[in-house]
């Protein structure tokens, strides 16, 4: 699971990267789905639910930087 388990990506990195890279063994590459589901279970048991009209908006610096680049390239 997850990006680190992507065999195509792992193979491409091995073929193209000229510096030593360390990748976790596949058994340690997990998807975040179980962790997200676990938190959802805790929240539901506590009676905390999001409104059905929830709009998921990212607040990450990467997303803001991407939007900034996109805006500057359009103008």
Coordinates of C-alpha atoms in Angstrom, one line a residue:
X1 CA 0.0 0.0 0.0
X2 CA 0.9 3.6 -0.4
X3 CA 3.3 5.4 -2.7
X4 CA 6.4 3.6 -1.3
X5 CA 4.9 0.3 -2.4
X6 CA 4.5 1.3 -6.0
X7 CA 6.7 -1.2 -7.8
X8 CA 6.9 0.8 -11.0
X9 CA 8.1 3.9 -9.1
X10 CA 10.6 1.8 -7.2
X11 CA 12.0 0.2 -10.4
X12 CA 12.2 3.6 -12.1
X13 CA 14.1 5.1 -9.2
X14 CA 16.5 2.2 -9.2
X15 CA 17.2 2.7 -12.9
X16 CA 17.4 6.5 -13.0
X17 CA 18.8 7.7 -9.7
X18 CA 22.6 7.9 -9.5
X19 CA 22.9 8.3 -5.7
X20 CA 22.3 5.5 -3.2
X21 CA 18.6 5.3 -2.2
X22 CA 17.1 3.5 0.7
X23 CA 13.6 2.0 0.4
X24 CA 11.7 0.2 3.1
X25 CA 11.0 -3.5 2.5
X26 CA 7.5 -4.0 1.0
X27 CA 6.2 -5.5 4.3
X28 CA 6.7 -2.1 5.9
X29 CA 5.0 -0.1 3.1
X30 CA 1.5 0.4 4.3
X31 CA -1.5 2.4 3.3
X32 CA -2.9 5.1 5.6
X33 CA -6.4 3.7 5.1
X34 CA -6.3 1.6 8.3
X35 CA -5.1 4.6 10.3
X36 CA -7.7 6.9 8.9
X37 CA -10.4 4.3 9.5
X38 CA -9.2 3.8 13.1
X39 CA -9.5 7.6 13.8
X40 CA -12.9 7.7 12.1
X41 CA -14.1 4.9 14.5
X42 CA -12.8 6.8 17.5
X43 CA -14.6 10.0 16.3
X44 CA -17.8 8.2 15.6
X45 CA -17.9 6.5 19.0
X46 CA -17.4 9.9 20.5
X47 CA -20.4 11.2 18.5
X48 CA -18.3 13.6 16.4
X49 CA -19.4 13.7 12.8
X50 CA -18.8 16.2 10.0
X51 CA -21.7 17.9 8.3
X52 CA -22.8 16.3 5.0
X53 CA -21.9 19.4 3.1
X54 CA -18.3 19.3 4.3
X55 CA -15.9 20.7 1.7
X56 CA -12.4 19.1 2.2
X57 CA -9.9 21.9 1.7
X58 CA -6.2 21.2 2.2
X59 CA -4.1 23.6 4.3
X60 CA -0.7 22.2 3.4
X61 CA 2.1 24.4 2.3
X62 CA 2.6 22.2 -0.8
X63 CA -1.0 22.9 -2.0
X64 CA -0.5 26.6 -1.5
X65 CA 2.8 26.6 -3.4
X66 CA 1.2 24.6 -6.2
X67 CA -1.7 27.1 -6.4
X68 CA 0.8 30.0 -6.4
X69 CA 2.7 28.4 -9.3
X70 CA -0.4 27.7 -11.2
X71 CA -1.7 31.2 -10.8
X72 CA 1.6 32.8 -11.9
X73 CA 1.8 30.5 -15.0
X74 CA -1.7 31.5 -16.1
X75 CA -1.1 35.2 -16.0

